[in-house]
Tab-separated table of C-alpha atoms in Angstrom:
chain	number	residue	atom	x	y	z
U	397	MET	CA	105.210	-34.843	-122.981
U	398	ALA	CA	103.719	-32.330	-120.536
U	399	ASP	CA	101.889	-30.557	-123.401
U	400	LEU	CA	100.520	-33.840	-124.710
U	401	HIS	CA	99.386	-34.828	-121.228
U	402	HIS	CA	97.656	-31.461	-120.827
U	403	HIS	CA	95.867	-31.952	-124.181
U	404	HIS	CA	94.557	-35.376	-123.175
U	405	ASN	CA	93.243	-33.933	-119.896
U	406	PHE	CA	91.571	-31.025	-121.668
U	407	SER	CA	89.707	-33.084	-124.322
U	408	PRO	CA	87.634	-35.185	-121.899
U	409	CYS	CA	86.733	-32.031	-119.964
U	410	LEU	CA	85.530	-30.313	-123.145
U	411	CYS	CA	83.520	-33.355	-124.195
U	412	ASP	CA	81.950	-33.594	-120.766
U	413	PHE	CA	81.019	-29.923	-120.894
U	414	ILE	CA	79.395	-30.322	-124.342
U	415	ARG	CA	77.465	-33.381	-123.148
U	416	LEU	CA	76.296	-31.410	-120.105
U	417	LEU	CA	75.090	-28.553	-122.306
U	418	SER	CA	73.295	-31.001	-124.589
U	419	SER	CA	71.586	-32.659	-121.677
U	420	LEU	CA	70.328	-29.251	-120.516
U	421	VAL	CA	69.597	-27.523	-123.830
U	422	VAL	CA	67.553	-30.261	-125.510
U	423	PRO	CA	65.028	-30.606	-122.640
U	424	CYS	CA	64.809	-26.817	-122.401
U	425	LEU	CA	64.047	-26.528	-126.114
U	426	VAL	CA	61.406	-29.237	-125.915
U	427	LEU	CA	59.881	-27.585	-122.849
U	428	SER	CA	59.885	-24.179	-124.572
U	429	LEU	CA	58.151	-25.613	-127.632
U	430	LEU	CA	55.540	-27.322	-125.486
U	431	LEU	CA	54.892	-24.152	-123.489
U	432	THR	CA	54.651	-22.109	-126.692
U	433	LEU	CA	52.204	-24.592	-128.170
U	434	LEU	CA	50.187	-24.593	-124.947
U	435	LEU	CA	50.084	-20.783	-124.905
U	436	PHE	CA	49.046	-20.711	-128.562
U	437	LEU	CA	46.208	-23.155	-127.929
U	438	LEU	CA	45.173	-21.180	-124.854
U	439	LEU	CA	45.019	-17.963	-126.857
U	440	LEU	CA	43.033	-19.670	-129.621
U	441	GLY	CA	40.599	-21.002	-127.058
U	442	LEU	CA	40.301	-17.579	-125.429
U	443	ARG	CA	39.669	-15.929	-128.780
U	444	ALA	CA	36.990	-18.511	-129.660
U	445	TRP	CA	35.337	-17.940	-126.279
U	446	LEU	CA	35.325	-14.167	-126.746
U	447	ARG	CA	33.856	-14.455	-130.231
U	448	GLY	CA	31.193	-16.691	-128.747
U	449	ARG	CA	30.421	-13.945	-126.234
U	450	ARG	CA	30.090	-11.502	-129.126
U	451	LYS	CA	27.532	-13.749	-130.824
U	452	SER	CA	25.556	-14.106	-127.630
U	453	GLN	CA	25.671	-10.337	-127.079
U	454	ALA	CA	24.449	-9.722	-130.617
U	455	GLY	CA	21.658	-12.301	-130.364
U	456	GLY	CA	19.970	-12.359	-133.728
U	457	ASP	CA	21.242	-8.876	-134.612
U	458	ALA	CA	23.595	-9.045	-137.593
U	459	SER	CA	24.554	-5.369	-137.485
U	460	LEU	CA	28.105	-4.172	-137.040
U	461	ALA	CA	29.206	-3.032	-133.565
U	462	VAL	CA	31.884	-0.313	-133.345
U	463	ALA	CA	33.532	0.540	-130.018
U	464	PHE	CA	35.685	3.571	-129.166
U	465	PHE	CA	38.199	3.327	-126.316
U	466	HIS	CA	38.224	6.753	-124.664
U	467	PRO	CA	38.617	6.512	-120.852
U	468	TYR	CA	38.349	10.312	-120.444
U	469	CYS	CA	35.458	10.981	-122.821
U	470	ASN	CA	33.920	13.567	-120.459
U	471	ALA	CA	37.026	15.779	-120.492
U	472	GLY	CA	36.905	19.038	-122.401
U	473	GLY	CA	39.969	18.735	-124.661
U	474	GLY	CA	40.454	18.538	-128.400
U	475	GLY	CA	40.807	14.763	-128.271
U	476	GLU	CA	37.261	14.511	-126.969
U	477	ARG	CA	35.952	16.621	-129.841
U	478	VAL	CA	37.586	14.152	-132.232
U	479	LEU	CA	35.660	11.341	-130.503
U	480	TRP	CA	32.248	13.010	-130.775
U	481	CYS	CA	32.764	14.177	-134.351
U	482	ALA	CA	33.997	10.710	-135.388
U	483	LEU	CA	30.887	9.143	-133.839
U	484	ARG	CA	28.646	11.687	-135.538
U	485	ALA	CA	30.265	11.065	-138.931
U	486	LEU	CA	29.946	7.276	-138.654
U	487	MET	CA	26.349	7.442	-137.395
U	488	GLN	CA	25.335	9.622	-140.319
U	489	ARG	CA	27.110	7.386	-142.837
U	490	TYR	CA	26.135	3.988	-141.356
U	491	PRO	CA	22.604	4.113	-139.907
U	492	GLY	CA	22.464	0.359	-139.197
U	493	VAL	CA	25.636	0.228	-137.072
U	494	SER	CA	25.597	0.248	-133.257
U	495	PHE	CA	28.169	2.252	-131.295
U	496	VAL	CA	29.803	1.827	-127.899
U	497	VAL	CA	32.165	4.084	-125.936
U	498	TYR	CA	34.412	2.595	-123.238
U	499	THR	CA	34.891	5.278	-120.582
U	500	GLY	CA	36.178	5.560	-117.043
U	501	ASP	CA	33.949	8.530	-116.159
U	502	ARG	CA	31.925	6.715	-113.528
U	503	GLY	CA	30.751	9.797	-111.624
U	504	VAL	CA	28.387	10.935	-114.376
U	505	THR	CA	25.502	9.514	-116.372
U	506	SER	CA	25.360	8.884	-120.109
U	507	ALA	CA	22.988	11.825	-120.523
U	508	GLN	CA	25.376	14.137	-118.665
U	509	ILE	CA	28.292	13.093	-120.861
U	510	LEU	CA	26.320	13.794	-124.035
U	511	GLU	CA	25.064	17.115	-122.682
U	512	ARG	CA	28.625	18.198	-121.851
U	513	ALA	CA	29.703	17.300	-125.395
U	514	ARG	CA	26.861	19.454	-126.730
U	515	GLN	CA	27.690	22.411	-124.478
U	516	ARG	CA	31.474	22.287	-124.780
U	517	PHE	CA	31.868	21.272	-128.432
U	518	ASP	CA	28.477	22.046	-129.983
U	519	VAL	CA	28.304	18.400	-131.121
U	520	GLU	CA	25.012	16.501	-130.938
U	521	LEU	CA	24.855	12.826	-131.939
U	522	PRO	CA	22.018	11.891	-134.302
U	523	ARG	CA	21.159	8.717	-132.337
U	524	PRO	CA	22.010	6.992	-129.062
U	525	VAL	CA	25.391	5.544	-128.116
U	526	THR	CA	25.987	2.915	-125.426
U	527	PHE	CA	28.518	3.698	-122.690
U	528	VAL	CA	30.510	0.960	-120.963
U	529	PHE	CA	31.764	2.357	-117.657
U	530	LEU	CA	35.170	0.931	-116.685
U	531	ARG	CA	36.221	0.566	-113.047
U	532	ARG	CA	40.017	0.526	-113.359
U	533	ARG	CA	40.791	3.860	-115.031
U	534	ALA	CA	43.257	4.699	-112.237
U	535	LEU	CA	45.593	2.173	-113.875
U	536	VAL	CA	46.239	4.568	-116.775
U	537	GLU	CA	46.726	7.702	-114.681
U	538	ALA	CA	50.254	9.059	-114.427
U	539	SER	CA	49.863	9.659	-110.691
U	540	SER	CA	49.720	5.883	-110.176
U	541	TYR	CA	53.304	5.508	-111.404
U	542	PRO	CA	55.841	7.901	-109.821
U	543	HIS	CA	58.600	6.042	-111.687
U	544	PHE	CA	58.611	4.255	-115.065
U	545	THR	CA	55.419	6.133	-115.849
U	546	LEU	CA	55.236	5.223	-119.546
U	547	LEU	CA	55.670	1.526	-118.849
U	548	GLY	CA	53.209	1.602	-115.958
U	549	GLN	CA	50.521	3.436	-117.898
U	550	SER	CA	50.950	1.149	-120.896
U	551	ALA	CA	50.687	-1.988	-118.779
U	552	GLY	CA	47.706	-0.435	-117.008
U	553	SER	CA	46.050	0.290	-120.362
U	554	MET	CA	46.293	-3.406	-121.225
U	555	VAL	CA	44.462	-4.322	-118.011
U	556	LEU	CA	41.867	-1.620	-118.686
U	557	GLY	CA	41.564	-2.816	-122.280
U	558	TRP	CA	40.984	-6.369	-121.070
U	559	GLU	CA	38.240	-5.105	-118.753
U	560	ALA	CA	36.641	-3.343	-121.728
U	561	LEU	CA	36.867	-6.433	-123.924
U	562	MET	CA	35.324	-8.618	-121.229
U	563	ALA	CA	32.453	-6.143	-120.867
U	564	PHE	CA	31.701	-5.943	-124.588
U	565	VAL	CA	33.303	-7.581	-127.646
U	566	PRO	CA	32.924	-5.322	-130.697
U	567	ASP	CA	33.449	-6.047	-134.386
U	568	VAL	CA	35.481	-2.867	-134.895
U	569	TYR	CA	37.659	-1.325	-132.191
U	570	VAL	CA	38.931	2.263	-132.379
U	571	ASP	CA	41.500	3.573	-129.900
U	572	SER	CA	40.863	7.305	-129.957
U	573	MET	CA	43.125	8.297	-127.034
U	574	GLY	CA	46.506	6.799	-127.904
U	575	TYR	CA	46.552	3.580	-125.840
U	576	ALA	CA	48.401	1.546	-128.464
U	577	PHE	CA	48.994	-1.440	-126.179
U	578	THR	CA	45.269	-2.222	-126.246
U	579	LEU	CA	45.380	-2.818	-130.012
U	580	PRO	CA	46.894	-6.357	-129.987
U	581	ILE	CA	44.440	-7.400	-127.251
U	582	PHE	CA	41.400	-6.475	-129.333
U	583	ARG	CA	42.874	-7.706	-132.614
U	584	TYR	CA	44.322	-11.062	-131.605
U	585	LEU	CA	42.136	-11.996	-128.634
U	586	GLY	CA	38.921	-10.228	-129.552
U	587	GLY	CA	39.224	-10.951	-133.266
U	588	CYS	CA	38.319	-7.332	-134.017
U	589	ARG	CA	39.299	-5.071	-136.846
U	590	VAL	CA	41.240	-2.307	-135.121
U	591	ALA	CA	41.998	1.324	-135.867
U	592	SER	CA	43.777	4.062	-133.954
U	593	TYR	CA	43.623	7.825	-134.035
U	594	VAL	CA	46.952	9.085	-132.714
U	595	HIS	CA	46.996	12.561	-131.200
U	596	TYR	CA	50.487	12.299	-129.741
U	597	PRO	CA	53.029	9.435	-129.826
U	598	THR	CA	53.561	7.919	-126.383
U	599	VAL	CA	57.305	8.052	-126.990
U	600	SER	CA	59.082	10.069	-129.659
U	601	THR	CA	62.527	10.883	-130.977
U	602	ASP	CA	62.168	14.336	-129.406
U	603	MET	CA	61.796	12.743	-125.970
U	604	LEU	CA	64.857	10.599	-126.618
U	605	SER	CA	66.846	13.651	-127.699
U	606	ALA	CA	65.824	15.600	-124.591
U	607	VAL	CA	67.027	12.759	-122.344
U	608	ARG	CA	70.176	12.093	-124.365
U	609	GLU	CA	71.123	15.783	-124.325
U	610	ARG	CA	70.105	15.986	-120.635
U	611	HIS	CA	67.579	18.794	-121.013
U	612	PRO	CA	65.174	19.083	-118.036
U	613	ARG	CA	61.562	18.928	-119.200
U	614	PHE	CA	58.182	18.132	-117.655
U	615	ASN	CA	58.826	14.448	-118.512
U	616	ASN	CA	62.552	14.517	-117.698
U	617	ALA	CA	63.126	15.459	-114.054
U	618	ALA	CA	66.122	17.601	-113.121
U	619	TRP	CA	67.562	14.875	-110.874
U	620	ILE	CA	67.730	12.582	-113.931
U	621	SER	CA	68.978	15.168	-116.434
U	622	GLY	CA	71.686	16.142	-113.946
U	623	SER	CA	73.130	12.613	-113.903
U	624	ALA	CA	74.969	11.108	-116.888
U	625	ALA	CA	74.446	7.547	-115.615
U	626	LEU	CA	70.713	7.985	-114.989
U	627	SER	CA	70.275	9.720	-118.340
U	628	ALA	CA	72.001	6.789	-120.106
U	629	LEU	CA	69.732	4.312	-118.340
U	630	LYS	CA	66.664	6.345	-119.266
U	631	VAL	CA	67.746	6.429	-122.918
U	632	CYS	CA	67.971	2.613	-122.877
U	633	TYR	CA	64.562	2.426	-121.221
U	634	TYR	CA	63.033	4.719	-123.853
U	635	CYS	CA	64.633	2.745	-126.700
U	636	VAL	CA	63.247	-0.577	-125.438
U	637	PHE	CA	59.856	1.010	-124.839
U	638	ALA	CA	59.884	2.523	-128.346
U	639	ILE	CA	60.377	-0.960	-129.861
U	640	LEU	CA	57.456	-2.375	-127.850
U	641	TYR	CA	55.309	0.640	-128.685
U	642	GLY	CA	56.064	0.207	-132.391
U	643	LEU	CA	55.137	-3.488	-132.297
U	644	ALA	CA	51.848	-2.736	-130.534
U	645	GLY	CA	50.937	0.138	-132.852
U	646	SER	CA	51.713	-1.850	-135.999
U	647	CYS	CA	48.820	-4.194	-135.109
U	648	SER	CA	46.385	-1.524	-136.269
U	649	HIS	CA	44.582	-2.142	-139.559
U	650	VAL	CA	44.064	1.607	-140.026
U	651	VAL	CA	46.262	4.327	-138.507
U	652	LEU	CA	45.095	7.942	-138.444
U	653	VAL	CA	47.342	10.745	-137.205
U	654	ASN	CA	46.378	14.321	-136.509
U	655	SER	CA	49.292	16.253	-138.024
U	656	THR	CA	52.435	16.208	-140.116
U	657	TRP	CA	54.535	16.217	-136.938
U	658	THR	CA	52.750	13.158	-135.522
U	659	LEU	CA	52.943	11.423	-138.914
U	660	GLY	CA	56.741	11.597	-138.945
U	661	HIS	CA	57.067	10.021	-135.509
U	662	ILE	CA	54.468	7.300	-136.102
U	663	LEU	CA	56.013	6.297	-139.429
U	664	ALA	CA	59.397	6.013	-137.711
U	665	LEU	CA	58.013	3.902	-134.844
U	666	TRP	CA	55.108	1.874	-136.248
U	667	ARG	CA	56.519	1.410	-139.766
U	668	CYS	CA	53.243	0.866	-141.624
U	669	PRO	CA	53.068	3.747	-144.151
U	670	ALA	CA	50.517	2.034	-146.418
U	671	ARG	CA	47.985	1.987	-143.555
U	672	THR	CA	48.747	5.462	-142.189
U	673	SER	CA	47.190	8.771	-143.182
U	674	VAL	CA	46.836	12.292	-141.826
U	675	VAL	CA	43.324	13.279	-140.746
U	676	TYR	CA	43.321	16.741	-139.219
U	677	PRO	CA	41.147	16.949	-136.095
U	678	PRO	CA	37.754	18.657	-136.465
U	679	CYS	CA	37.760	22.282	-135.428
U	680	HIS	CA	34.417	24.062	-135.160
U	681	VAL	CA	35.648	26.864	-137.365
U	682	LYS	CA	32.246	27.937	-138.698
U	683	ALA	CA	30.990	28.721	-135.194
U	684	PHE	CA	34.116	30.741	-134.424
U	685	LEU	CA	34.106	32.498	-137.797
U	686	GLY	CA	30.748	33.990	-136.910
U	687	CYS	CA	31.543	35.075	-133.373
U	688	ARG	CA	33.332	38.383	-134.118
U	689	ASP	CA	31.991	41.481	-135.675
U	690	GLU	CA	34.310	42.152	-138.607
U	691	ASP	CA	34.024	45.887	-138.033
U	692	GLU	CA	35.101	45.677	-134.386
U	693	GLU	CA	38.653	46.721	-133.733
U	694	LEU	CA	40.337	46.594	-130.359
U	695	GLY	CA	43.012	49.092	-131.283
U	696	GLY	CA	46.776	48.953	-131.512
U	697	GLU	CA	48.176	52.261	-130.375
U	698	GLU	CA	50.479	52.419	-127.408
U	699	GLY	CA	48.749	53.529	-124.280
U	700	GLY	CA	45.905	51.340	-123.207
U	701	GLU	CA	42.149	51.052	-123.504
U	702	GLU	CA	40.212	52.133	-126.534
U	703	ASP	CA	36.469	52.790	-126.441
U	704	GLY	CA	36.550	51.782	-122.787
U	705	LYS	CA	37.537	48.175	-123.567
U	706	ARG	CA	40.268	46.036	-122.093
U	707	ARG	CA	42.682	44.362	-124.449
U	708	THR	CA	42.803	40.630	-123.734
U	709	ILE	CA	45.402	37.972	-124.427
U	710	VAL	CA	43.685	34.597	-124.276
U	711	SER	CA	44.975	31.031	-123.977
U	712	VAL	CA	42.839	27.942	-124.686
U	713	ALA	CA	44.388	24.704	-123.409
U	714	GLN	CA	43.733	21.998	-120.840
U	715	PHE	CA	45.649	22.519	-117.612
U	716	ARG	CA	48.224	19.819	-118.267
U	717	PRO	CA	51.966	20.220	-117.607
U	718	GLU	CA	52.997	19.982	-121.264
U	719	LYS	CA	50.830	22.997	-122.158
U	720	ASN	CA	53.359	25.125	-120.231
U	721	HIS	CA	51.050	27.715	-118.694
U	722	PRO	CA	53.899	29.028	-116.481
U	723	LEU	CA	55.639	30.261	-119.642
U	724	GLN	CA	52.507	32.218	-120.567
U	725	ILE	CA	52.348	33.904	-117.168
U	726	ARG	CA	56.054	34.744	-117.091
U	727	ALA	CA	56.011	36.086	-120.659
U	728	PHE	CA	52.946	38.164	-119.791
U	729	GLY	CA	54.823	39.577	-116.791
U	730	LYS	CA	57.698	40.568	-119.074
U	731	LEU	CA	55.198	42.154	-121.492
U	732	LEU	CA	53.846	44.298	-118.645
U	733	ASP	CA	57.424	45.353	-117.878
U	734	ARG	CA	57.711	46.524	-121.482
U	735	ARG	CA	54.373	48.407	-121.238
U	736	PRO	CA	54.248	49.806	-117.696
U	737	ASN	CA	51.649	52.450	-118.607
U	738	ASP	CA	49.268	50.118	-120.416
U	739	SER	CA	46.537	49.310	-117.881
U	740	SER	CA	44.267	47.687	-120.482
U	741	LEU	CA	46.139	44.361	-120.840
U	742	ARG	CA	44.673	41.179	-119.369
U	743	LEU	CA	45.659	37.511	-119.666
U	744	VAL	CA	42.777	34.997	-119.630
U	745	LEU	CA	43.628	31.308	-119.217
U	746	ILE	CA	40.784	29.090	-120.450
U	747	GLY	CA	40.962	25.327	-120.067
U	748	GLY	CA	39.453	22.101	-118.843
U	749	CYS	CA	40.265	20.555	-115.452
U	750	ARG	CA	39.996	16.762	-115.612
U	751	ASP	CA	40.940	15.768	-112.074
U	752	CYS	CA	42.580	16.749	-108.789
U	753	GLU	CA	46.030	16.969	-110.400
U	754	ASP	CA	44.804	19.565	-112.886
U	755	GLU	CA	43.212	21.532	-110.048
U	756	GLU	CA	46.504	21.465	-108.146
U	757	ARG	CA	48.257	22.807	-111.223
U	758	VAL	CA	45.780	25.677	-111.415
U	759	ALA	CA	46.449	26.449	-107.749
U	760	ALA	CA	50.198	26.501	-108.474
U	761	LEU	CA	49.616	28.844	-111.420
U	762	ARG	CA	47.611	31.216	-109.224
U	763	GLN	CA	50.501	31.233	-106.776
U	764	LEU	CA	52.923	32.021	-109.610
U	765	CYS	CA	50.729	35.012	-110.523
U	766	ARG	CA	50.955	36.244	-106.935
U	767	ASP	CA	54.733	35.730	-106.898
U	768	LEU	CA	55.115	37.776	-110.093
U	769	ASP	CA	52.631	40.386	-108.877
U	770	VAL	CA	50.345	39.951	-111.918
U	771	GLU	CA	47.362	38.311	-110.207
U	772	GLU	CA	45.156	41.378	-110.784
U	773	ARG	CA	45.778	41.067	-114.540
U	774	VAL	CA	45.301	37.277	-114.939
U	775	ARG	CA	41.953	35.481	-115.011
U	776	PHE	CA	41.339	31.711	-114.877
U	777	LYS	CA	38.191	30.386	-116.566
U	778	LEU	CA	37.779	26.641	-116.082
U	779	ASN	CA	35.540	24.241	-118.004
U	780	LEU	CA	33.949	27.094	-119.916
U	781	PRO	CA	30.727	26.389	-121.892
U	782	PHE	CA	31.066	26.722	-125.654
U	783	ARG	CA	28.995	29.917	-125.831
U	784	ASP	CA	31.203	31.643	-123.264
U	785	LEU	CA	34.355	30.391	-124.994
U	786	LYS	CA	33.251	32.041	-128.235
U	787	ARG	CA	32.602	35.320	-126.446
U	788	GLU	CA	36.048	35.287	-124.808
U	789	LEU	CA	37.787	34.655	-128.126
U	790	ALA	CA	35.717	37.304	-129.880
U	791	GLU	CA	36.936	39.915	-127.389
U	792	ALA	CA	40.615	38.926	-127.462
U	793	VAL	CA	43.418	40.602	-129.375
U	794	ILE	CA	46.030	37.803	-129.143
U	795	GLY	CA	45.555	34.035	-128.969
U	796	LEU	CA	48.451	32.542	-126.978
U	797	HIS	CA	49.840	28.999	-127.201
U	798	THR	CA	53.057	27.785	-125.555
U	799	MET	CA	53.301	23.988	-125.758
U	800	ARG	CA	56.547	22.732	-127.263
U	801	ASN	CA	55.959	20.106	-129.968
U	802	GLU	CA	52.190	20.397	-129.767
U	803	HIS	CA	50.936	17.510	-131.882
U	804	PHE	CA	48.327	19.682	-133.612
U	805	GLY	CA	46.739	22.604	-131.752
U	806	ILE	CA	42.937	22.821	-131.973
U	807	GLY	CA	43.023	25.814	-129.629
U	808	VAL	CA	45.316	27.598	-132.101
U	809	VAL	CA	42.871	26.982	-134.947
U	810	GLU	CA	39.927	28.160	-132.832
U	811	CYS	CA	41.738	31.374	-131.983
U	812	MET	CA	42.544	32.013	-135.641
U	813	ALA	CA	38.949	31.343	-136.711
U	814	ALA	CA	37.651	33.676	-133.993
U	815	GLY	CA	39.815	36.489	-135.299
U	816	THR	CA	42.566	36.729	-132.719
U	817	VAL	CA	46.137	37.220	-133.868
U	818	VAL	CA	47.787	33.926	-132.943
U	819	LEU	CA	51.149	33.605	-131.216
U	820	ALA	CA	52.127	29.916	-130.983
U	821	HIS	CA	55.219	27.903	-130.148
U	822	LYS	CA	57.679	27.485	-132.985
U	823	SER	CA	57.429	23.682	-133.186
U	824	GLY	CA	55.104	20.774	-133.880
U	825	GLY	CA	51.711	21.172	-135.530
U	826	PRO	CA	51.463	24.971	-135.237
U	827	GLU	CA	54.740	25.411	-137.098
U	828	LEU	CA	54.209	22.668	-139.723
U	829	ASP	CA	50.458	22.707	-140.355
U	830	ILE	CA	48.602	25.688	-138.879
U	831	VAL	CA	50.498	28.987	-138.561
U	832	VAL	CA	51.865	28.737	-142.080
U	833	PRO	CA	51.591	31.259	-144.935
U	834	PHE	CA	48.303	31.149	-146.831
U	835	GLU	CA	48.454	32.347	-150.422
U	836	GLY	CA	51.803	33.884	-149.585
U	837	GLU	CA	50.501	35.961	-146.681
U	838	PRO	CA	51.154	35.487	-142.911
U	839	THR	CA	48.493	33.897	-140.706
U	840	GLY	CA	50.057	34.531	-137.293
U	841	PHE	CA	53.307	34.485	-135.328
U	842	LEU	CA	55.632	31.901	-133.743
U	843	ALA	CA	57.981	32.264	-130.769
U	844	ASP	CA	60.197	30.289	-128.382
U	845	GLY	CA	61.123	31.380	-124.854
U	846	GLU	CA	59.862	34.026	-122.436
U	847	GLU	CA	61.699	36.975	-123.957
U	848	ASP	CA	60.717	36.002	-127.503
U	849	TYR	CA	57.052	35.655	-126.500
U	850	ALA	CA	57.049	38.978	-124.670
U	851	ALA	CA	58.749	40.783	-127.566
U	852	THR	CA	56.383	39.267	-130.145
U	853	MET	CA	53.276	40.143	-128.108
U	854	ASP	CA	54.605	43.677	-127.820
U	855	ALA	CA	55.098	43.795	-131.593
U	856	ILE	CA	51.550	42.506	-132.264
U	857	LEU	CA	50.050	45.125	-129.968
U	858	ALA	CA	52.058	47.793	-131.778
U	859	LEU	CA	50.574	46.860	-135.181
U	860	THR	CA	48.065	49.206	-136.694
U	861	ALA	CA	44.410	48.160	-136.821
U	862	GLU	CA	44.704	47.644	-140.581
U	863	GLN	CA	47.771	45.411	-140.246
U	864	ARG	CA	46.118	43.245	-137.614
U	865	GLU	CA	42.917	42.972	-139.625
U	866	ARG	CA	44.858	41.790	-142.691
U	867	ILE	CA	46.485	38.996	-140.678
U	868	ARG	CA	43.144	38.051	-139.088
U	869	ARG	CA	41.309	37.770	-142.388
U	870	ASN	CA	44.051	35.701	-143.970
U	871	ALA	CA	44.152	33.363	-140.963
U	872	ARG	CA	40.375	32.913	-140.981
U	873	ARG	CA	40.411	31.960	-144.656
U	874	SER	CA	43.185	29.433	-144.052
U	875	VAL	CA	41.446	27.440	-141.287
U	876	MET	CA	38.598	26.090	-143.447
U	877	ARG	CA	40.843	23.083	-144.189
U	878	PHE	CA	40.396	22.102	-140.521
U	879	SER	CA	36.581	22.221	-140.537
U	880	ASP	CA	34.174	19.526	-139.336
U	881	HIS	CA	33.204	18.864	-142.953
U	882	GLU	CA	36.806	18.162	-143.983
U	883	PHE	CA	37.298	15.882	-140.965
U	884	HIS	CA	34.129	13.898	-141.735
U	885	ALA	CA	35.200	13.294	-145.330
U	886	SER	CA	38.780	12.294	-144.446
U	887	PHE	CA	37.809	10.126	-141.467
U	888	LEU	CA	35.126	8.216	-143.365
U	889	ALA	CA	37.409	7.627	-146.343
U	890	ALA	CA	40.130	6.210	-144.077
U	891	CYS	CA	37.749	3.973	-142.065
U	892	ASP	CA	35.649	2.669	-144.952
U	893	SER	CA	37.652	-0.587	-145.153
U	894	LEU	CA	36.744	-1.415	-141.534
U	895	MET	CA	32.999	-1.130	-141.944
U	896	SER	CA	32.104	-4.245	-143.925
U	897	PRO	CA	29.342	-6.441	-142.397
U	898	PRO	CA	30.521	-8.851	-139.676
U	899	GLU	CA	30.736	-12.609	-140.056
U	900	ARG	CA	28.585	-14.373	-137.452
């Protein structure tokens, strides 16, 4: 009887609980549907309003308007050369199309930006381009987000993208810096056809592995890698971010990636293989091929200067943390330990400084040189004009590169074209695409770690002049596949589907 009594008491309680849930769930569902419908109508109205702005901006002009999103277009890196060469290719192919560049470089004029592109990259546009100067670029700078940097920068890019869209509504939108979270804004709100050129995935399986295995890196602080709990939380954070990043990137009608390494990561994250293709970045190989006298040899015997010339090891890379300039300086110090009597060796670090953070990094590198007692042998050359860059490469024996998982490596290609013997990191684009055998012959060397770099530099310097010249010539023949001409052809073929006349 007690069990039966308990059953009768339990049944009304269960029924009451179900009725309570029903009374709560049904209104919540109705409210959710209404809010979803309201949001949908709001977005449709916003899109219609933005398209109306586009028509008013165009006036009676029926030509296509193409906009590139490149907040740091006045920087001196390889990504900027992609921008200017892409614009040049499209202008030459489509004379009736107008072009816009969204940039955050507010301290300079349009003419100064174009002049810097001419001096640094030897790229001159055949006709004018309109610059839209954005005010909120600080929202995409890493320094604005001490914690949750990826999430902060991505959210900031959406705000910056909205500012760009409000300033000008294009027909075709190209993200040429890797801000994937701007793509859905321009596609679904702006009604644009969208494309992206991906230099480096914002998040990758390599980053996840580094956090999971608790390896300290420039993007994985020691205080996080030293904690199992914090590392687990960061892995979860990266996984969630990777899903969001994949959804945003998959909005792109055309996806271009700069290397085999980047292709693998983007296919894994964005999952749109039919719309994705590799377009190697444009390297000004012809200019570098002509900057060295083929008969000039800088010597390889042990013991120092030949014909009164210093032997130079040169690095070409922006002063960003991932480029790992400290590894170059430390490896150079170890090389000097191996060659104590060789007074001819010099290390020249060439790169662009974009902002105060880059300048602080250069100051820290100078201090590292003093700490290692190599400051008299190391030279820093910042924001070097193109003509001077060619001269530096022409005089160098070794071209040094140390970034782990470099997405491509334009600086590596430039060094090879200029006739230096390249020593790059054994990973990423250099390993998969650039420093690979050509017609069965070596084109350069790969290394990993200070000791490996020092030993390999020592071995290169010990080569005979004939051995070095054989590697140089083979490398210079191999880099023609990265020329401006090849980039123009590949880029135009990939973007042709975006360039149909707009509907007004």
